[in-house]
């Protein structure tokens, strides 16, 4: 059976395929042997009060306020709090952001954030955390296994590599199941 190219995966257009090919990734097998450089434990929630300096953590928070600071570059700063302990706050800092992102992060918005906590004086800060907006009653969306982090490839985000690898695993498992033994 001929090897499938990465163009068969959802999310791989001509630009992404060219970037992957430049990194030596042309087939599903190439993608599967391109190993992660690290794994993040996103399987459990950490309360803001329990954060430690330089710790990777996933937190359930509510936006209290946001502002845009002007300096050498614009910075979006959101102060967020633990919904069960509003006095426990964390600052989210985004150096590169879009207006739509700033509009989405309104006061009262519940978020699941994931990033490295940095001690800044008496409070913690996460710089460019991953986040997703949650409805008030939604449970946290925590994976059941460690999350892989891939080395950067120009033009291809680590998160896209992880999604493509998951797709490749599913496709290859289906091919293996359907082949006669």
GROMACS .gro file of N, CA and C in nm:
model
  543
    1UNK      N    1   0.085  -0.118   0.000
    1UNK     CA    2   0.000   0.000   0.000
    1UNK      C    3   0.090   0.125   0.000
    2UNK      N    4   0.065   0.222  -0.088
    2UNK     CA    5   0.149   0.341  -0.092
    2UNK      C    6   0.130   0.426   0.034
    3UNK      N    7   0.237   0.492   0.073
    3UNK     CA    8   0.235   0.579   0.192
    3UNK      C    9   0.148   0.701   0.167
    4UNK      N   10   0.063   0.737   0.264
    4UNK     CA   11  -0.024   0.854   0.250
    4UNK      C   12   0.055   0.980   0.279
    5UNK      N   13   0.027   1.087   0.203
    5UNK     CA   14   0.094   1.215   0.227
    5UNK      C   15   0.017   1.293   0.332
    6UNK      N   16   0.080   1.394   0.385
    6UNK     CA   17   0.018   1.476   0.489
    6UNK      C   18  -0.095   1.562   0.433
    7UNK      N   19  -0.101   1.579   0.301
    7UNK     CA   20  -0.209   1.656   0.240
    7UNK      C   21  -0.345   1.591   0.266
    8UNK      N   22  -0.347   1.463   0.302
    8UNK     CA   23  -0.473   1.393   0.328
    8UNK      C   24  -0.530   1.427   0.466
    9UNK      N   25  -0.454   1.500   0.548
    9UNK     CA   26  -0.500   1.535   0.683
    9UNK      C   27  -0.575   1.668   0.684
   10UNK      N   28  -0.677   1.675   0.770
   10UNK     CA   29  -0.754   1.799   0.786
   10UNK      C   30  -0.662   1.905   0.847
   11UNK      N   31  -0.659   2.022   0.784
   11UNK     CA   32  -0.576   2.132   0.835
   11UNK      C   33  -0.446   2.148   0.758
   12UNK      N   34  -0.421   2.061   0.659
   12UNK     CA   35  -0.299   2.071   0.581
   12UNK      C   36  -0.334   2.121   0.441
   13UNK      N   37  -0.310   2.250   0.420
   13UNK     CA   38  -0.325   2.310   0.289
   13UNK      C   39  -0.187   2.321   0.225
   14UNK      N   40  -0.179   2.386   0.111
   14UNK     CA   41  -0.052   2.397   0.040
   14UNK      C   42   0.060   2.464   0.122
   15UNK      N   43   0.028   2.572   0.195
   15UNK     CA   44   0.131   2.641   0.275
   15UNK      C   45   0.183   2.551   0.387
   16UNK      N   46   0.091   2.489   0.459
   16UNK     CA   47   0.130   2.401   0.570
   16UNK      C   48   0.207   2.281   0.517
   17UNK      N   49   0.162   2.225   0.405
   17UNK     CA   50   0.232   2.111   0.347
   17UNK      C   51   0.375   2.149   0.308
   18UNK      N   52   0.393   2.268   0.253
   18UNK     CA   53   0.527   2.314   0.214
   18UNK      C   54   0.615   2.332   0.337
   19UNK      N   55   0.558   2.388   0.444
   19UNK     CA   56   0.635   2.408   0.568
   19UNK      C   57   0.674   2.274   0.630
   20UNK      N   58   0.582   2.179   0.631
   20UNK     CA   59   0.612   2.046   0.685
   20UNK      C   60   0.717   1.976   0.599
   21UNK      N   61   0.704   1.987   0.469
   21UNK     CA   62   0.799   1.924   0.377
   21UNK      C   63   0.939   1.982   0.395
   22UNK      N   64   0.948   2.113   0.417
   22UNK     CA   65   1.077   2.177   0.440
   22UNK      C   66   1.145   2.123   0.566
   23UNK      N   67   1.063   2.074   0.660
   23UNK     CA   68   1.117   2.015   0.783
   23UNK      C   69   1.136   1.865   0.770
   24UNK      N   70   1.115   1.811   0.649
   24UNK     CA   71   1.135   1.668   0.626
   24UNK      C   72   1.016   1.582   0.660
   25UNK      N   73   0.900   1.643   0.674
   25UNK     CA   74   0.778   1.568   0.707
   25UNK      C   75   0.687   1.566   0.585
   26UNK      N   76   0.683   1.451   0.515
   26UNK     CA   77   0.604   1.439   0.394
   26UNK      C   78   0.495   1.333   0.403
   27UNK      N   79   0.514   1.232   0.489
   27UNK     CA   80   0.419   1.120   0.498
   27UNK      C   81   0.369   1.105   0.641
   28UNK      N   82   0.266   1.021   0.657
   28UNK     CA   83   0.214   0.995   0.792
   28UNK      C   84   0.323   0.933   0.879
   29UNK      N   85   0.403   0.846   0.822
   29UNK     CA   86   0.512   0.784   0.899
   29UNK      C   87   0.613   0.889   0.945
   30UNK      N   88   0.648   0.980   0.855
   30UNK     CA   89   0.740   1.090   0.892
   30UNK      C   90   0.686   1.166   1.012
   31UNK      N   91   0.556   1.194   1.009
   31UNK     CA   92   0.493   1.269   1.118
   31UNK      C   93   0.500   1.192   1.250
   32UNK      N   94   0.477   1.061   1.243
   32UNK     CA   95   0.474   0.980   1.365
   32UNK      C   96   0.613   0.962   1.426
   33UNK      N   97   0.718   0.968   1.345
   33UNK     CA   98   0.853   0.954   1.404
   33UNK      C   99   0.914   1.089   1.440
   34UNK      N  100   0.839   1.198   1.416
   34UNK     CA  101   0.879   1.331   1.461
   34UNK      C  102   0.830   1.344   1.606
   35UNK      N  103   0.916   1.314   1.700
   35UNK     CA  104   0.874   1.302   1.840
   35UNK      C  105   0.863   1.437   1.910
   36UNK      N  106   0.778   1.445   2.011
   36UNK     CA  107   0.766   1.568   2.091
   36UNK      C  108   0.895   1.595   2.167
   37UNK      N  109   0.917   1.723   2.199
   37UNK     CA  110   1.034   1.759   2.280
   37UNK      C  111   1.001   1.757   2.429
   38UNK      N  112   0.872   1.761   2.461
   38UNK     CA  113   0.829   1.759   2.601
   38UNK      C  114   0.682   1.722   2.607
   39UNK      N  115   0.635   1.700   2.727
   39UNK     CA  116   0.493   1.674   2.752
   39UNK      C  117   0.446   1.767   2.864
   40UNK      N  118   0.326   1.822   2.849
   40UNK     CA  119   0.267   1.906   2.952
   40UNK      C  120   0.157   1.827   3.021
   41UNK      N  121   0.150   1.839   3.154
   41UNK     CA  122   0.044   1.773   3.229
   41UNK      C  123  -0.073   1.870   3.241
   42UNK      N  124  -0.172   1.851   3.156
   42UNK     CA  125  -0.291   1.935   3.158
   42UNK      C  126  -0.412   1.855   3.207
   43UNK      N  127  -0.384   1.745   3.279
   43UNK     CA  128  -0.490   1.654   3.320
   43UNK      C  129  -0.562   1.695   3.448
   44UNK      N  130  -0.510   1.798   3.516
   44UNK     CA  131  -0.575   1.839   3.641
   44UNK      C  132  -0.568   1.990   3.658
   45UNK      N  133  -0.665   2.040   3.732
   45UNK     CA  134  -0.676   2.183   3.761
   45UNK      C  135  -0.589   2.221   3.880
   46UNK      N  136  -0.532   2.341   3.875
   46UNK     CA  137  -0.459   2.396   3.989
   46UNK      C  138  -0.529   2.525   4.030
   47UNK      N  139  -0.558   2.540   4.157
   47UNK     CA  140  -0.618   2.663   4.208
   47UNK      C  141  -0.510   2.772   4.212
   48UNK      N  142  -0.549   2.897   4.193
   48UNK     CA  143  -0.453   3.008   4.193
   48UNK      C  144  -0.375   3.010   4.324
   49UNK      N  145  -0.440   2.984   4.433
   49UNK     CA  146  -0.373   2.987   4.564
   49UNK      C  147  -0.262   2.882   4.576
   50UNK      N  148  -0.270   2.777   4.494
   50UNK     CA  149  -0.173   2.668   4.501
   50UNK      C  150  -0.061   2.680   4.398
   51UNK      N  151  -0.055   2.791   4.322
   51UNK     CA  152   0.048   2.806   4.219
   51UNK      C  153   0.187   2.824   4.281
   52UNK      N  154   0.288   2.779   4.206
   52UNK     CA  155   0.429   2.797   4.242
   52UNK      C  156   0.500   2.861   4.125
   53UNK      N  157   0.608   2.935   4.153
   53UNK     CA  158   0.685   3.001   4.049
   53UNK      C  159   0.738   2.899   3.948
   54UNK      N  160   0.725   2.930   3.820
   54UNK     CA  161   0.772   2.849   3.708
   54UNK      C  162   0.695   2.717   3.692
   55UNK      N  163   0.578   2.707   3.751
   55UNK     CA  164   0.495   2.587   3.742
   55UNK      C  165   0.403   2.597   3.621
   56UNK      N  166   0.393   2.489   3.544
   56UNK     CA  167   0.291   2.481   3.439
   56UNK      C  168   0.161   2.442   3.508
   57UNK      N  169   0.054   2.515   3.478
   57UNK     CA  170  -0.073   2.487   3.546
   57UNK      C  171  -0.191   2.516   3.455
   58UNK      N  172  -0.301   2.449   3.485
   58UNK     CA  173  -0.431   2.473   3.422
   58UNK      C  174  -0.521   2.528   3.531
   59UNK      N  175  -0.581   2.644   3.505
   59UNK     CA  176  -0.665   2.709   3.606
   59UNK      C  177  -0.802   2.744   3.548
   60UNK      N  178  -0.903   2.735   3.633
   60UNK     CA  179  -1.040   2.776   3.602
   60UNK      C  180  -1.053   2.917   3.659
   61UNK      N  181  -1.077   3.017   3.572
   61UNK     CA  182  -1.077   3.156   3.616
   61UNK      C  183  -1.192   3.234   3.552
   62UNK      N  184  -1.218   3.351   3.610
   62UNK     CA  185  -1.316   3.446   3.556
   62UNK      C  186  -1.245   3.580   3.539
   63UNK      N  187  -1.264   3.642   3.423
   63UNK     CA  188  -1.201   3.772   3.396
   63UNK      C  189  -1.265   3.877   3.487
   64UNK      N  190  -1.181   3.950   3.561
   64UNK     CA  191  -1.229   4.060   3.645
   64UNK      C  192  -1.219   4.192   3.570
   65UNK      N  193  -1.102   4.214   3.507
   65UNK     CA  194  -1.085   4.337   3.429
   65UNK      C  195  -0.976   4.315   3.326
   66UNK      N  196  -0.977   4.401   3.225
   66UNK     CA  197  -0.873   4.395   3.122
   66UNK      C  198  -0.833   4.537   3.087
   67UNK      N  199  -0.710   4.549   3.039
   67UNK     CA  200  -0.662   4.679   2.993
   67UNK      C  201  -0.557   4.656   2.887
   68UNK      N  202  -0.531   4.761   2.810
   68UNK     CA  203  -0.424   4.757   2.712
   68UNK      C  204  -0.320   4.857   2.757
   69UNK      N  205  -0.197   4.808   2.777
   69UNK     CA  206  -0.086   4.894   2.818
   69UNK      C  207  -0.005   4.930   2.694
   70UNK      N  208   0.035   5.054   2.685
   70UNK     CA  209   0.115   5.099   2.572
   70UNK      C  210   0.257   5.127   2.621
   71UNK      N  211   0.352   5.070   2.556
   71UNK     CA  212   0.494   5.089   2.585
   71UNK      C  213   0.568   5.069   2.456
   72UNK      N  214   0.674   4.990   2.461
   72UNK     CA  215   0.744   4.957   2.336
   72UNK      C  216   0.651   4.883   2.241
   73UNK      N  217   0.557   4.808   2.299
   73UNK     CA  218   0.454   4.742   2.219
   73UNK      C  219   0.327   4.733   2.302
   74UNK      N  220   0.215   4.722   2.233
   74UNK     CA  221   0.087   4.710   2.304
   74UNK      C  222   0.085   4.577   2.378
   75UNK      N  223   0.028   4.577   2.498
   75UNK     CA  224   0.016   4.456   2.577
   75UNK      C  225  -0.125   4.449   2.634
   76UNK      N  226  -0.191   4.335   2.613
   76UNK     CA  227  -0.323   4.311   2.671
   76UNK      C  228  -0.301   4.245   2.807
   77UNK      N  229  -0.356   4.306   2.910
   77UNK     CA  230  -0.342   4.253   3.046
   77UNK      C  231  -0.481   4.225   3.101
   78UNK      N  232  -0.502   4.101   3.144
   78UNK     CA  233  -0.630   4.062   3.205
   78UNK      C  234  -0.604   4.018   3.348
   79UNK      N  235  -0.681   4.071   3.439
   79UNK     CA  236  -0.678   4.022   3.576
   79UNK      C  237  -0.792   3.923   3.588
   80UNK      N  238  -0.759   3.802   3.630
   80UNK     CA  239  -0.858   3.696   3.643
   80UNK      C  240  -0.856   3.644   3.786
   81UNK      N  241  -0.966   3.583   3.826
   81UNK     CA  242  -0.979   3.533   3.962
   81UNK      C  243  -1.035   3.392   3.962
   82UNK      N  244  -1.006   3.322   4.069
   82UNK     CA  245  -1.064   3.190   4.091
   82UNK      C  246  -1.212   3.211   4.122
   83UNK      N  247  -1.304   3.143   4.050
   83UNK     CA  248  -1.447   3.165   4.074
   83UNK      C  249  -1.490   3.136   4.217
   84UNK      N  250  -1.424   3.040   4.284
   84UNK     CA  251  -1.463   3.005   4.420
   84UNK      C  252  -1.390   3.090   4.525
   85UNK      N  253  -1.285   3.160   4.484
   85UNK     CA  254  -1.207   3.246   4.575
   85UNK      C  255  -1.173   3.375   4.502
   86UNK      N  256  -1.267   3.468   4.486
   86UNK     CA  257  -1.243   3.588   4.405
   86UNK      C  258  -1.125   3.674   4.450
   87UNK      N  259  -1.080   3.658   4.573
   87UNK     CA  260  -0.965   3.736   4.619
   87UNK      C  261  -0.834   3.682   4.563
   88UNK      N  262  -0.835   3.559   4.513
   88UNK     CA  263  -0.715   3.498   4.455
   88UNK      C  264  -0.709   3.535   4.307
   89UNK      N  265  -0.615   3.623   4.271
   89UNK     CA  266  -0.608   3.670   4.133
   89UNK      C  267  -0.479   3.628   4.064
   90UNK      N  268  -0.485   3.632   3.934
   90UNK     CA  269  -0.374   3.595   3.846
   90UNK      C  270  -0.379   3.694   3.730
   91UNK      N  271  -0.264   3.733   3.681
   91UNK     CA  272  -0.261   3.825   3.567
   91UNK      C  273  -0.223   3.748   3.441
   92UNK      N  274  -0.298   3.771   3.333
   92UNK     CA  275  -0.266   3.713   3.203
   92UNK      C  276  -0.212   3.825   3.117
   93UNK      N  277  -0.097   3.801   3.052
   93UNK     CA  278  -0.033   3.905   2.970
   93UNK      C  279  -0.014   3.852   2.828
   94UNK      N  280  -0.066   3.928   2.732
   94UNK     CA  281  -0.055   3.892   2.590
   94UNK      C  282   0.018   4.005   2.517
   95UNK      N  283   0.138   3.975   2.467
   95UNK     CA  284   0.216   4.076   2.395
   95UNK      C  285   0.170   4.088   2.250
   96UNK      N  286   0.123   3.980   2.194
   96UNK     CA  287   0.074   3.979   2.056
   96UNK      C  288  -0.073   3.939   2.062
   97UNK      N  289  -0.160   4.032   2.030
   97UNK     CA  290  -0.302   4.001   2.038
   97UNK      C  291  -0.377   4.076   1.929
   98UNK      N  292  -0.497   4.029   1.903
   98UNK     CA  293  -0.584   4.091   1.804
   98UNK      C  294  -0.700   4.158   1.876
   99UNK      N  295  -0.762   4.251   1.810
   99UNK     CA  296  -0.876   4.322   1.868
   99UNK      C  297  -0.986   4.224   1.906
  100UNK      N  298  -1.011   4.123   1.820
  100UNK     CA  299  -1.116   4.024   1.849
  100UNK      C  300  -1.086   3.949   1.978
  101UNK      N  301  -0.958   3.921   2.003
  101UNK     CA  302  -0.920   3.853   2.127
  101UNK      C  303  -0.950   3.943   2.246
  102UNK      N  304  -0.915   4.069   2.235
  102UNK     CA  305  -0.940   4.164   2.345
  102UNK      C  306  -1.089   4.178   2.371
  103UNK      N  307  -1.168   4.178   2.264
  103UNK     CA  308  -1.314   4.191   2.280
  103UNK      C  309  -1.374   4.067   2.345
  104UNK      N  310  -1.315   3.951   2.321
  104UNK     CA  311  -1.366   3.825   2.376
  104UNK      C  312  -1.342   3.816   2.527
  105UNK      N  313  -1.238   3.880   2.575
  105UNK     CA  314  -1.199   3.867   2.716
  105UNK      C  315  -1.262   3.978   2.802
  106UNK      N  316  -1.393   3.981   2.804
  106UNK     CA  317  -1.469   4.079   2.881
  106UNK      C  318  -1.481   4.036   3.027
  107UNK      N  319  -1.500   4.133   3.114
  107UNK     CA  320  -1.522   4.103   3.256
  107UNK      C  321  -1.641   4.008   3.270
  108UNK      N  322  -1.624   3.907   3.354
  108UNK     CA  323  -1.728   3.808   3.377
  108UNK      C  324  -1.713   3.683   3.290
  109UNK      N  325  -1.624   3.685   3.192
  109UNK     CA  326  -1.603   3.570   3.105
  109UNK      C  327  -1.524   3.463   3.178
  110UNK      N  328  -1.575   3.342   3.174
  110UNK     CA  329  -1.507   3.229   3.239
  110UNK      C  330  -1.411   3.165   3.139
  111UNK      N  331  -1.290   3.135   3.186
  111UNK     CA  332  -1.186   3.079   3.101
  111UNK      C  333  -1.120   2.959   3.166
  112UNK      N  334  -1.072   2.871   3.082
  112UNK     CA  335  -0.977   2.767   3.124
  112UNK      C  336  -0.844   2.813   3.066
  113UNK      N  337  -0.746   2.844   3.152
  113UNK     CA  338  -0.616   2.892   3.104
  113UNK      C  339  -0.509   2.789   3.138
  114UNK      N  340  -0.408   2.782   3.052
  114UNK     CA  341  -0.297   2.690   3.072
  114UNK      C  342  -0.168   2.760   3.035
  115UNK      N  343  -0.073   2.760   3.127
  115UNK     CA  344   0.055   2.825   3.100
  115UNK      C  345   0.148   2.814   3.219
  116UNK      N  346   0.263   2.878   3.206
  116UNK     CA  347   0.362   2.878   3.312
  116UNK      C  348   0.338   2.999   3.401
  117UNK      N  349   0.324   2.974   3.530
  117UNK     CA  350   0.302   3.081   3.628
  117UNK      C  351   0.437   3.142   3.667
  118UNK      N  352   0.445   3.274   3.654
  118UNK     CA  353   0.566   3.347   3.694
  118UNK      C  354   0.530   3.435   3.813
  119UNK      N  355   0.611   3.429   3.918
  119UNK     CA  356   0.587   3.512   4.036
  119UNK      C  357   0.627   3.655   4.003
  120UNK      N  358   0.534   3.749   4.018
  120UNK     CA  359   0.558   3.891   3.994
  120UNK      C  360   0.520   3.965   4.122
  121UNK      N  361   0.616   3.986   4.208
  121UNK     CA  362   0.584   4.050   4.336
  121UNK      C  363   0.500   3.956   4.420
  122UNK      N  364   0.380   4.001   4.456
  122UNK     CA  365   0.291   3.918   4.539
  122UNK      C  366   0.190   3.839   4.457
  123UNK      N  367   0.188   3.858   4.326
  123UNK     CA  368   0.090   3.786   4.243
  123UNK      C  369   0.161   3.707   4.136
  124UNK      N  370   0.084   3.619   4.073
  124UNK     CA  371   0.137   3.538   3.964
  124UNK      C  372   0.088   3.593   3.831
  125UNK      N  373   0.168   3.565   3.729
  125UNK     CA  374   0.135   3.608   3.594
  125UNK      C  375   0.161   3.492   3.498
  126UNK      N  376   0.075   3.479   3.397
  126UNK     CA  377   0.098   3.385   3.287
  126UNK      C  378   0.112   3.468   3.161
  127UNK      N  379   0.220   3.445   3.087
  127UNK     CA  380   0.245   3.518   2.963
  127UNK      C  381   0.204   3.431   2.845
  128UNK      N  382   0.115   3.484   2.764
  128UNK     CA  383   0.061   3.413   2.648
  128UNK      C  384   0.009   3.274   2.683
  129UNK      N  385  -0.078   3.263   2.783
  129UNK     CA  386  -0.131   3.129   2.815
  129UNK      C  387  -0.226   3.082   2.705
  130UNK      N  388  -0.239   2.952   2.695
  130UNK     CA  389  -0.345   2.897   2.612
  130UNK      C  390  -0.473   2.916   2.690
  131UNK      N  391  -0.582   2.939   2.623
  131UNK     CA  392  -0.709   2.953   2.695
  131UNK      C  393  -0.825   2.914   2.606
  132UNK      N  394  -0.935   2.881   2.671
  132UNK     CA  395  -1.060   2.863   2.599
  132UNK      C  396  -1.172   2.919   2.685
  133UNK      N  397  -1.269   2.978   2.618
  133UNK     CA  398  -1.384   3.037   2.686
  133UNK      C  399  -1.480   2.924   2.722
  134UNK      N  400  -1.529   2.929   2.847
  134UNK     CA  401  -1.623   2.828   2.895
  134UNK      C  402  -1.753   2.896   2.938
  135UNK      N  403  -1.863   2.825   2.922
  135UNK     CA  404  -1.990   2.872   2.976
  135UNK      C  405  -1.985   2.855   3.128
  136UNK      N  406  -2.072   2.925   3.198
  136UNK     CA  407  -2.070   2.924   3.344
  136UNK      C  408  -2.075   2.783   3.402
  137UNK      N  409  -2.158   2.695   3.348
  137UNK     CA  410  -2.175   2.561   3.405
  137UNK      C  411  -2.093   2.453   3.336
  138UNK      N  412  -2.012   2.488   3.237
  138UNK     CA  413  -1.931   2.388   3.166
  138UNK      C  414  -1.823   2.331   3.258
  139UNK      N  415  -1.799   2.201   3.248
  139UNK     CA  416  -1.684   2.145   3.321
  139UNK      C  417  -1.556   2.184   3.247
  140UNK      N  418  -1.443   2.177   3.317
  140UNK     CA  419  -1.315   2.202   3.250
  140UNK      C  420  -1.293   2.095   3.145
  141UNK      N  421  -1.226   2.131   3.038
  141UNK     CA  422  -1.197   2.039   2.929
  141UNK      C  423  -1.054   1.987   2.948
  142UNK      N  424  -1.038   1.891   3.038
  142UNK     CA  425  -0.906   1.838   3.070
  142UNK      C  426  -0.882   1.707   2.996
  143UNK      N  427  -0.765   1.696   2.930
  143UNK     CA  428  -0.735   1.570   2.861
  143UNK      C  429  -0.711   1.457   2.961
  144UNK      N  430  -0.716   1.333   2.914
  144UNK     CA  431  -0.693   1.219   3.004
  144UNK      C  432  -0.548   1.175   3.002
  145UNK      N  433  -0.469   1.232   2.911
  145UNK     CA  434  -0.327   1.194   2.900
  145UNK      C  435  -0.242   1.319   2.888
  146UNK      N  436  -0.111   1.302   2.899
  146UNK     CA  437  -0.019   1.414   2.884
  146UNK      C  438  -0.030   1.473   2.744
  147UNK      N  439  -0.007   1.603   2.731
  147UNK     CA  440  -0.019   1.673   2.604
  147UNK      C  441   0.121   1.696   2.546
  148UNK      N  442   0.146   1.647   2.423
  148UNK     CA  443   0.280   1.663   2.365
  148UNK      C  444   0.307   1.807   2.321
  149UNK      N  445   0.433   1.849   2.333
  149UNK     CA  446   0.479   1.978   2.283
  149UNK      C  447   0.588   1.949   2.181
  150UNK      N  448   0.572   2.002   2.061
  150UNK     CA  449   0.667   1.977   1.953
  150UNK      C  450   0.758   2.097   1.932
  151UNK      N  451   0.879   2.070   1.883
  151UNK     CA  452   0.972   2.177   1.846
  151UNK      C  453   0.906   2.260   1.737
  152UNK      N  454   0.934   2.388   1.738
  152UNK     CA  455   0.869   2.474   1.640
  152UNK      C  456   0.923   2.449   1.499
  153UNK      N  457   0.831   2.452   1.407
  153UNK     CA  458   0.861   2.445   1.264
  153UNK      C  459   0.806   2.574   1.208
  154UNK      N  460   0.889   2.653   1.138
  154UNK     CA  461   0.838   2.780   1.084
  154UNK      C  462   0.710   2.758   1.003
  155UNK      N  463   0.605   2.830   1.041
  155UNK     CA  464   0.478   2.820   0.970
  155UNK      C  465   0.384   2.713   1.020
  156UNK      N  466   0.426   2.635   1.122
  156UNK     CA  467   0.342   2.528   1.176
  156UNK      C  468   0.346   2.534   1.329
  157UNK      N  469   0.232   2.559   1.390
  157UNK     CA  470   0.225   2.566   1.537
  157UNK      C  471   0.238   2.427   1.599
  158UNK      N  472   0.293   2.422   1.719
  158UNK     CA  473   0.306   2.296   1.793
  158UNK      C  474   0.170   2.230   1.812
  159UNK      N  475   0.066   2.310   1.835
  159UNK     CA  476  -0.067   2.254   1.856
  159UNK      C  477  -0.120   2.189   1.729
  160UNK      N  478  -0.087   2.247   1.612
  160UNK     CA  479  -0.127   2.186   1.486
  160UNK      C  480  -0.055   2.053   1.465
  161UNK      N  481   0.074   2.049   1.498
  161UNK     CA  482   0.148   1.922   1.487
  161UNK      C  483   0.084   1.814   1.574
  162UNK      N  484   0.042   1.851   1.693
  162UNK     CA  485  -0.022   1.755   1.782
  162UNK      C  486  -0.153   1.704   1.722
  163UNK      N  487  -0.235   1.794   1.666
  163UNK     CA  488  -0.362   1.753   1.603
  163UNK      C  489  -0.337   1.664   1.481
  164UNK      N  490  -0.238   1.700   1.401
  164UNK     CA  491  -0.207   1.619   1.282
  164UNK      C  492  -0.158   1.480   1.322
  165UNK      N  493  -0.076   1.474   1.426
  165UNK     CA  494  -0.027   1.344   1.474
  165UNK      C  495  -0.142   1.258   1.523
  166UNK      N  496  -0.237   1.317   1.593
  166UNK     CA  497  -0.355   1.242   1.639
  166UNK      C  498  -0.435   1.188   1.520
  167UNK      N  499  -0.453   1.271   1.418
  167UNK     CA  500  -0.524   1.226   1.298
  167UNK      C  501  -0.449   1.109   1.232
  168UNK      N  502  -0.317   1.123   1.222
  168UNK     CA  503  -0.235   1.018   1.159
  168UNK      C  504  -0.249   0.887   1.235
  169UNK      N  505  -0.248   0.893   1.367
  169UNK     CA  506  -0.263   0.771   1.448
  169UNK      C  507  -0.397   0.703   1.421
  170UNK      N  508  -0.504   0.781   1.412
  170UNK     CA  509  -0.635   0.725   1.384
  170UNK      C  510  -0.639   0.660   1.246
  171UNK      N  511  -0.588   0.730   1.145
  171UNK     CA  512  -0.588   0.677   1.009
  171UNK      C  513  -0.507   0.547   1.001
  172UNK      N  514  -0.389   0.548   1.060
  172UNK     CA  515  -0.304   0.429   1.054
  172UNK      C  516  -0.364   0.313   1.132
  173UNK      N  517  -0.433   0.343   1.242
  173UNK     CA  518  -0.497   0.232   1.317
  173UNK      C  519  -0.612   0.173   1.236
  174UNK      N  520  -0.685   0.257   1.163
  174UNK     CA  521  -0.795   0.208   1.080
  174UNK      C  522  -0.742   0.125   0.964
  175UNK      N  523  -0.632   0.169   0.906
  175UNK     CA  524  -0.570   0.092   0.796
  175UNK      C  525  -0.525  -0.043   0.847
  176UNK      N  526  -0.463  -0.043   0.965
  176UNK     CA  527  -0.412  -0.167   1.024
  176UNK      C  528  -0.528  -0.264   1.054
  177UNK      N  529  -0.638  -0.212   1.105
  177UNK     CA  530  -0.754  -0.296   1.138
  177UNK      C  531  -0.814  -0.357   1.012
  178UNK      N  532  -0.819  -0.278   0.903
  178UNK     CA  533  -0.885  -0.325   0.782
  178UNK      C  534  -0.797  -0.417   0.695
  179UNK      N  535  -0.665  -0.420   0.721
  179UNK     CA  536  -0.577  -0.508   0.644
  179UNK      C  537  -0.593  -0.652   0.688
  180UNK      N  538  -0.595  -0.746   0.592
  180UNK     CA  539  -0.601  -0.887   0.631
  180UNK      C  540  -0.470  -0.929   0.697
  181UNK      N  541  -0.477  -1.018   0.794
  181UNK     CA  542  -0.356  -1.062   0.863
  181UNK      C  543  -0.311  -1.198   0.815
   0.00000   0.00000   0.00000
